[in-house]
Amino acid sequence: MTGKEGGHVDHASANAMPPHADRVNPDALEVAPGTAHERLEGWIPELTSEEELRLALEKAFDYRGDVTITRKDGSKLEGYLFDRRSGPTLKDSVVRLYPKNSNEKIAISYAEIGALAFSGRDTAAGKSWEAWMKKYAEKKAAGERDLSLHPESLE
């Protein structure tokens, strides 16, 4: 290959650029801040409008614990919300969840939802590297020999 395609530069040209000058410098890239997770455990949002329902269900989709959905007919379902499909109307929009005591997947139309509660424990709350290191340092300072740390029970 010859010419620009082969990485050759006409240095006499006024627009001459060294090979690979158009590559992005990773050190110059903008760094986005991390995501701050809201503490939603125990929250029961007021669903007084379509917008509030949609917003609450988006938060429920990102929640790492169980939610309780109360249908407009009064029946309740508690489980992990793993999918949502937002359509132009509430009737066309659906959430899907795994019920707490079942392996089946249940789909519920947004139009059927009367109330929502973030009822389950947020399984990832407080599980940071800093918390792990603090526990490790406390065990080490106490003179413990078995310094392995085991995950907390989810129940």
Coordinates of N, CA and C in Angstrom, one line a residue:
M1 N 0.8 -1.2 0.0 CA 0.0 0.0 0.0 C 0.9 1.2 0.0
T2 N 0.5 2.2 -0.8 CA 1.2 3.5 -0.8 C 0.3 4.6 -0.4
G3 N 0.9 5.8 -0.2 CA 0.1 7.0 0.0 C -0.4 7.0 1.5
K4 N -1.5 7.8 1.7 CA -2.0 8.0 3.0 C -2.6 6.7 3.6
E5 N -3.1 5.8 2.7 CA -3.7 4.6 3.2 C -2.6 3.7 3.9
G6 N -1.4 3.8 3.4 CA -0.2 3.1 3.9 C 0.5 3.8 5.1
G7 N -0.1 4.9 5.5 CA 0.5 5.6 6.6 C 1.6 6.6 6.2
H8 N 1.8 6.8 4.9 CA 2.8 7.7 4.4 C 2.2 9.1 4.4
V9 N 3.1 10.1 4.8 CA 2.6 11.5 4.9 C 3.4 12.3 3.9
D10 N 2.8 13.2 3.2 CA 3.4 14.2 2.4 C 3.8 15.3 3.3
H11 N 5.0 15.3 3.8 CA 5.5 16.3 4.8 C 5.5 17.7 4.2
A12 N 5.5 17.8 2.9 CA 5.6 19.2 2.3 C 4.2 19.8 2.2
S13 N 3.2 19.0 2.4 CA 1.8 19.6 2.4 C 1.5 20.4 3.6
A14 N 0.7 21.5 3.4 CA 0.4 22.4 4.6 C -0.5 21.6 5.6
N15 N -1.2 20.6 5.2 CA -2.1 19.9 6.0 C -1.5 18.6 6.5
A16 N -0.2 18.5 6.5 CA 0.4 17.2 6.8 C 0.2 16.9 8.3
M17 N -0.1 15.7 8.6 CA -0.3 15.2 10.0 C 0.5 13.9 10.1
P18 N 1.2 13.8 11.2 CA 2.0 12.5 11.4 C 1.0 11.3 11.5
P19 N 1.5 10.1 11.1 CA 0.6 9.0 11.2 C 0.0 8.8 12.6
H20 N -1.2 8.4 12.6 CA -2.0 8.1 13.9 C -2.2 9.3 14.7
A21 N -2.1 10.5 14.1 CA -2.4 11.8 14.9 C -3.8 11.9 15.2
D22 N -4.7 11.2 14.5 CA -6.1 11.3 14.7 C -6.6 10.4 15.8
R23 N -5.7 9.6 16.4 CA -6.1 8.7 17.4 C -6.4 9.4 18.7
V24 N -7.4 8.9 19.5 CA -7.8 9.6 20.7 C -6.8 9.3 21.8
N25 N -6.4 10.3 22.6 CA -5.5 10.1 23.7 C -6.4 9.7 24.9
P26 N -6.2 8.5 25.4 CA -7.1 8.1 26.5 C -7.0 8.9 27.8
D27 N -5.8 9.6 28.0 CA -5.7 10.4 29.2 C -6.5 11.7 29.0
A28 N -6.8 12.1 27.8 CA -7.5 13.4 27.6 C -9.1 13.2 27.5
L29 N -9.5 11.9 27.6 CA -10.9 11.7 27.5 C -11.6 12.2 28.8
E30 N -12.9 12.6 28.6 CA -13.7 13.0 29.8 C -14.0 11.8 30.6
V31 N -13.9 11.9 31.9 CA -14.2 10.8 32.8 C -15.5 11.1 33.5
A32 N -16.5 10.2 33.3 CA -17.8 10.4 33.9 C -17.8 9.9 35.3
P33 N -18.5 10.5 36.2 CA -18.6 10.1 37.6 C -19.3 8.8 37.7
G34 N -19.1 8.0 38.7 CA -19.8 6.8 39.0 C -21.3 7.0 39.3
T35 N -22.0 6.0 39.2 CA -23.5 6.1 39.5 C -23.7 6.0 41.0
A36 N -24.5 6.9 41.5 CA -24.9 6.9 42.9 C -26.2 6.2 43.0
H37 N -26.3 5.1 43.8 CA -27.5 4.4 43.9 C -28.3 5.0 45.0
E38 N -29.6 5.1 44.7 CA -30.5 5.7 45.7 C -30.8 4.6 46.7
R39 N -31.1 5.0 47.9 CA -31.6 4.0 49.0 C -33.1 3.9 48.8
L40 N -33.5 2.8 48.1 CA -34.9 2.7 47.9 C -35.6 1.6 48.8
E41 N -34.8 0.9 49.5 CA -35.4 -0.1 50.4 C -36.4 0.4 51.3
G42 N -37.6 -0.1 51.2 CA -38.7 0.3 52.1 C -39.6 1.4 51.5
W43 N -39.1 2.0 50.4 CA -39.8 3.1 49.7 C -41.2 2.7 49.1
I44 N -42.2 3.4 49.3 CA -43.5 3.2 48.7 C -43.9 4.5 47.9
P45 N -43.6 4.5 46.6 CA -43.8 5.7 45.9 C -45.3 6.0 45.7
E46 N -45.7 7.3 45.6 CA -47.0 7.7 45.3 C -47.2 7.6 43.8
L47 N -48.1 6.8 43.3 CA -48.3 6.7 41.9 C -49.6 7.4 41.5
T48 N -49.5 8.8 41.5 CA -50.6 9.6 41.3 C -50.8 10.0 39.8
S49 N -49.7 9.7 39.0 CA -49.8 10.0 37.6 C -49.1 9.0 36.8
E50 N -49.3 9.0 35.5 CA -48.6 8.0 34.6 C -47.1 8.2 34.7
E51 N -46.7 9.4 34.7 CA -45.2 9.7 34.7 C -44.6 9.1 36.0
E52 N -45.3 9.3 37.2 CA -44.7 8.8 38.4 C -44.7 7.3 38.4
L53 N -45.7 6.6 37.8 CA -45.7 5.2 37.7 C -44.5 4.7 36.9
R54 N -44.3 5.3 35.7 CA -43.2 4.9 34.8 C -41.9 5.1 35.5
L55 N -41.7 6.3 36.2 CA -40.4 6.5 36.9 C -40.2 5.5 38.0
A56 N -41.2 5.2 38.8 CA -41.1 4.2 39.9 C -40.7 2.9 39.3
L57 N -41.3 2.5 38.2 CA -41.0 1.1 37.6 C -39.6 1.1 37.0
E58 N -39.1 2.2 36.5 CA -37.7 2.3 36.0 C -36.8 2.1 37.2
K59 N -37.1 2.7 38.3 CA -36.3 2.5 39.5 C -36.4 1.1 40.1
A60 N -37.6 0.5 40.0 CA -37.8 -0.9 40.4 C -37.0 -1.8 39.5
F61 N -36.8 -1.5 38.3 CA -36.1 -2.4 37.3 C -34.6 -2.3 37.7
D62 N -34.1 -1.2 38.2 CA -32.7 -1.1 38.6 C -32.4 -1.5 40.0
Y63 N -33.5 -1.7 40.8 CA -33.4 -2.1 42.2 C -32.9 -3.5 42.3
R64 N -32.0 -3.8 43.3 CA -31.4 -5.1 43.4 C -32.0 -6.0 44.5
G65 N -33.3 -5.7 44.7 CA -34.0 -6.5 45.7 C -35.5 -6.7 45.2
D66 N -36.3 -7.4 46.0 CA -37.6 -7.7 45.6 C -38.5 -6.4 45.8
V67 N -39.6 -6.4 45.0 CA -40.6 -5.4 45.0 C -41.9 -6.1 45.2
T68 N -42.9 -5.3 45.8 CA -44.3 -5.9 45.9 C -45.2 -5.0 45.0
I69 N -45.8 -5.7 44.1 CA -46.8 -5.0 43.2 C -48.2 -5.3 43.7
T70 N -49.0 -4.3 43.9 CA -50.4 -4.5 44.2 C -51.2 -4.1 43.0
R71 N -51.9 -5.1 42.5 CA -52.7 -4.8 41.3 C -54.0 -4.0 41.8
K72 N -54.6 -3.4 40.8 CA -55.8 -2.7 41.0 C -57.0 -3.5 41.6
D73 N -56.9 -4.9 41.3 CA -57.9 -5.8 41.9 C -57.6 -6.2 43.3
G74 N -56.5 -5.7 43.9 CA -56.2 -5.9 45.3 C -55.2 -7.1 45.5
S75 N -54.9 -7.9 44.4 CA -54.0 -9.0 44.6 C -52.5 -8.4 44.6
K76 N -51.7 -9.2 45.3 CA -50.3 -8.7 45.5 C -49.3 -9.8 45.0
L77 N -48.2 -9.3 44.4 CA -47.2 -10.2 43.9 C -45.8 -9.6 44.4
E78 N -45.1 -10.4 45.1 CA -43.7 -10.0 45.5 C -42.7 -10.8 44.8
G79 N -41.7 -10.1 44.3 CA -40.6 -10.8 43.5 C -39.6 -9.8 43.0
Y80 N -38.7 -10.4 42.1 CA -37.7 -9.6 41.5 C -38.1 -9.2 40.1
L81 N -38.1 -7.9 39.9 CA -38.5 -7.3 38.6 C -37.3 -7.4 37.7
F82 N -37.3 -8.2 36.7 CA -36.2 -8.4 35.8 C -36.3 -7.8 34.4
D83 N -37.5 -7.3 34.0 CA -37.7 -6.8 32.7 C -38.8 -5.8 32.7
R84 N -38.7 -4.9 31.8 CA -39.9 -4.0 31.5 C -39.8 -3.6 30.1
R85 N -41.0 -3.4 29.5 CA -41.2 -3.0 28.1 C -42.1 -1.8 28.1
S86 N -41.6 -0.7 27.9 CA -42.4 0.5 27.9 C -43.0 0.8 26.5
G87 N -44.3 0.9 26.5 CA -45.0 1.2 25.2 C -45.6 2.6 25.3
P88 N -46.3 3.0 24.2 CA -46.9 4.3 24.2 C -48.0 4.6 25.2
T89 N -48.7 3.5 25.7 CA -49.7 3.6 26.7 C -49.4 2.7 27.9
L90 N -50.1 2.9 29.0 CA -49.9 2.0 30.1 C -50.3 0.6 29.8
K91 N -51.4 0.5 29.0 CA -51.9 -0.9 28.6 C -50.9 -1.6 27.8
D92 N -50.1 -0.9 27.0 CA -49.1 -1.5 26.1 C -47.8 -1.7 26.8
S93 N -47.6 -1.2 28.0 CA -46.4 -1.4 28.7 C -46.5 -2.5 29.7
V94 N -45.4 -3.3 29.9 CA -45.4 -4.5 30.7 C -44.1 -4.6 31.6
V95 N -44.3 -5.1 32.8 CA -43.1 -5.4 33.6 C -43.2 -7.0 33.8
R96 N -42.0 -7.6 33.9 CA -42.0 -9.0 34.2 C -41.2 -9.2 35.5
L97 N -41.6 -10.2 36.3 CA -40.9 -10.5 37.5 C -40.9 -12.0 37.8
Y98 N -39.9 -12.4 38.6 CA -39.9 -13.7 39.2 C -40.5 -13.6 40.5
P99 N -41.7 -14.3 40.8 CA -42.3 -14.2 42.1 C -41.3 -14.8 43.1
K100 N -41.4 -14.4 44.3 CA -40.5 -14.7 45.4 C -40.4 -16.3 45.6
N101 N -41.5 -16.9 45.5 CA -41.6 -18.4 45.8 C -41.9 -19.2 44.6
S102 N -41.4 -18.8 43.4 CA -41.7 -19.5 42.2 C -40.7 -19.3 41.2
N103 N -40.5 -20.2 40.2 CA -39.6 -20.0 39.2 C -40.2 -19.5 37.9
E104 N -41.5 -19.3 37.9 CA -42.2 -18.9 36.7 C -42.0 -17.4 36.5
K105 N -42.2 -16.9 35.3 CA -42.1 -15.5 35.0 C -43.5 -15.0 34.8
I106 N -43.8 -13.8 35.5 CA -45.1 -13.3 35.4 C -45.0 -11.9 34.7
A107 N -45.9 -11.6 33.8 CA -46.0 -10.3 33.1 C -47.2 -9.6 33.6
I108 N -47.0 -8.3 34.0 CA -48.1 -7.5 34.5 C -48.1 -6.2 33.7
S109 N -49.3 -5.8 33.2 CA -49.4 -4.6 32.4 C -49.3 -3.4 33.4
Y110 N -48.7 -2.3 33.0 CA -48.6 -1.1 33.8 C -50.0 -0.7 34.2
A111 N -51.0 -0.8 33.3 CA -52.3 -0.4 33.6 C -53.0 -1.1 34.8
E112 N -52.5 -2.3 35.1 CA -53.0 -3.1 36.2 C -52.4 -2.8 37.6
I113 N -51.4 -2.0 37.6 CA -50.6 -1.7 38.8 C -51.3 -0.5 39.6
G114 N -51.7 -0.8 40.8 CA -52.2 0.2 41.7 C -51.3 0.7 42.7
A115 N -50.3 -0.1 43.1 CA -49.3 0.3 44.1 C -48.0 -0.5 43.9
L116 N -46.9 0.1 44.4 CA -45.6 -0.5 44.3 C -44.9 -0.2 45.6
A117 N -44.2 -1.2 46.1 CA -43.4 -1.1 47.3 C -42.0 -1.8 47.1
F118 N -41.0 -1.1 47.5 CA -39.6 -1.7 47.5 C -39.5 -2.5 48.8
S119 N -40.0 -3.7 48.8 CA -40.2 -4.4 50.0 C -39.0 -5.3 50.4
G120 N -38.2 -5.8 49.4 CA -37.1 -6.7 49.7 C -35.8 -5.9 50.1
R121 N -34.9 -6.7 50.7 CA -33.6 -6.1 51.1 C -32.8 -5.8 49.8
D122 N -32.2 -4.7 49.7 CA -31.3 -4.3 48.6 C -30.0 -5.1 48.8
T123 N -29.9 -6.2 48.0 CA -28.8 -7.1 48.2 C -27.4 -6.6 48.0
A124 N -27.3 -5.4 47.4 CA -26.0 -4.9 47.1 C -25.7 -3.6 47.9
A125 N -26.6 -3.2 48.8 CA -26.3 -2.0 49.6 C -25.2 -2.2 50.6
G126 N -24.3 -1.3 50.6 CA -23.1 -1.4 51.5 C -22.1 -2.4 51.2
K127 N -22.2 -3.0 50.0 CA -21.2 -4.0 49.7 C -20.1 -3.4 48.9
S128 N -19.2 -2.7 49.5 CA -18.1 -2.0 48.8 C -16.8 -2.6 49.2
W129 N -15.8 -2.3 48.4 CA -14.4 -2.8 48.7 C -14.0 -2.2 50.0
E130 N -14.3 -0.9 50.2 CA -13.9 -0.3 51.5 C -14.5 -1.0 52.7
A131 N -15.7 -1.4 52.6 CA -16.4 -2.1 53.7 C -15.6 -3.5 54.0
W132 N -15.3 -4.1 52.9 CA -14.6 -5.4 53.0 C -13.2 -5.2 53.6
M133 N -12.5 -4.2 53.2 CA -11.2 -3.9 53.7 C -11.2 -3.5 55.2
K134 N -12.3 -2.8 55.6 CA -12.4 -2.4 57.0 C -12.6 -3.7 57.9
K135 N -13.5 -4.6 57.4 CA -13.6 -5.9 58.2 C -12.3 -6.7 58.3
Y136 N -11.6 -6.7 57.2 CA -10.3 -7.4 57.1 C -9.4 -6.8 58.1
A137 N -9.2 -5.5 58.1 CA -8.3 -4.8 59.0 C -8.7 -5.0 60.5
E138 N -10.0 -5.0 60.8 CA -10.5 -5.3 62.1 C -10.1 -6.7 62.6
K139 N -10.3 -7.7 61.7 CA -9.9 -9.1 62.1 C -8.4 -9.2 62.3
K140 N -7.6 -8.5 61.4 CA -6.2 -8.6 61.5 C -5.7 -7.9 62.8
A141 N -6.3 -6.8 63.1 CA -5.9 -6.1 64.4 C -6.3 -6.9 65.6
A142 N -7.4 -7.7 65.5 CA -7.8 -8.5 66.7 C -6.9 -9.7 66.8
G143 N -6.0 -9.9 65.9 CA -5.1 -11.1 66.0 C -5.7 -12.4 65.4
E144 N -6.8 -12.3 64.7 CA -7.4 -13.5 64.1 C -6.5 -14.1 63.1
R145 N -6.4 -15.4 63.0 CA -5.6 -16.1 62.1 C -6.3 -16.4 60.7
D146 N -7.6 -16.7 60.8 CA -8.4 -17.0 59.6 C -8.9 -15.6 59.1
L147 N -8.2 -15.0 58.2 CA -8.5 -13.7 57.7 C -9.4 -13.8 56.5
S148 N -10.0 -14.9 56.1 CA -10.9 -15.0 55.0 C -12.2 -14.4 55.4
L149 N -12.8 -13.6 54.5 CA -14.1 -13.0 54.8 C -15.1 -13.7 53.9
H150 N -16.2 -14.1 54.4 CA -17.2 -14.8 53.7 C -18.4 -13.8 53.4
P151 N -19.1 -14.0 52.3 CA -20.2 -13.1 52.0 C -21.4 -13.3 53.1
E152 N -22.1 -12.2 53.3 CA -23.2 -12.3 54.2 C -24.3 -13.1 53.5
S153 N -25.2 -13.7 54.4 CA -26.3 -14.4 53.9 C -27.3 -13.4 53.3
L154 N -28.0 -13.8 52.2 CA -29.0 -12.9 51.6 C -30.3 -13.0 52.4
E155 N -30.5 -14.0 53.2 CA -31.8 -14.1 53.9 C -31.7 -13.6 55.3

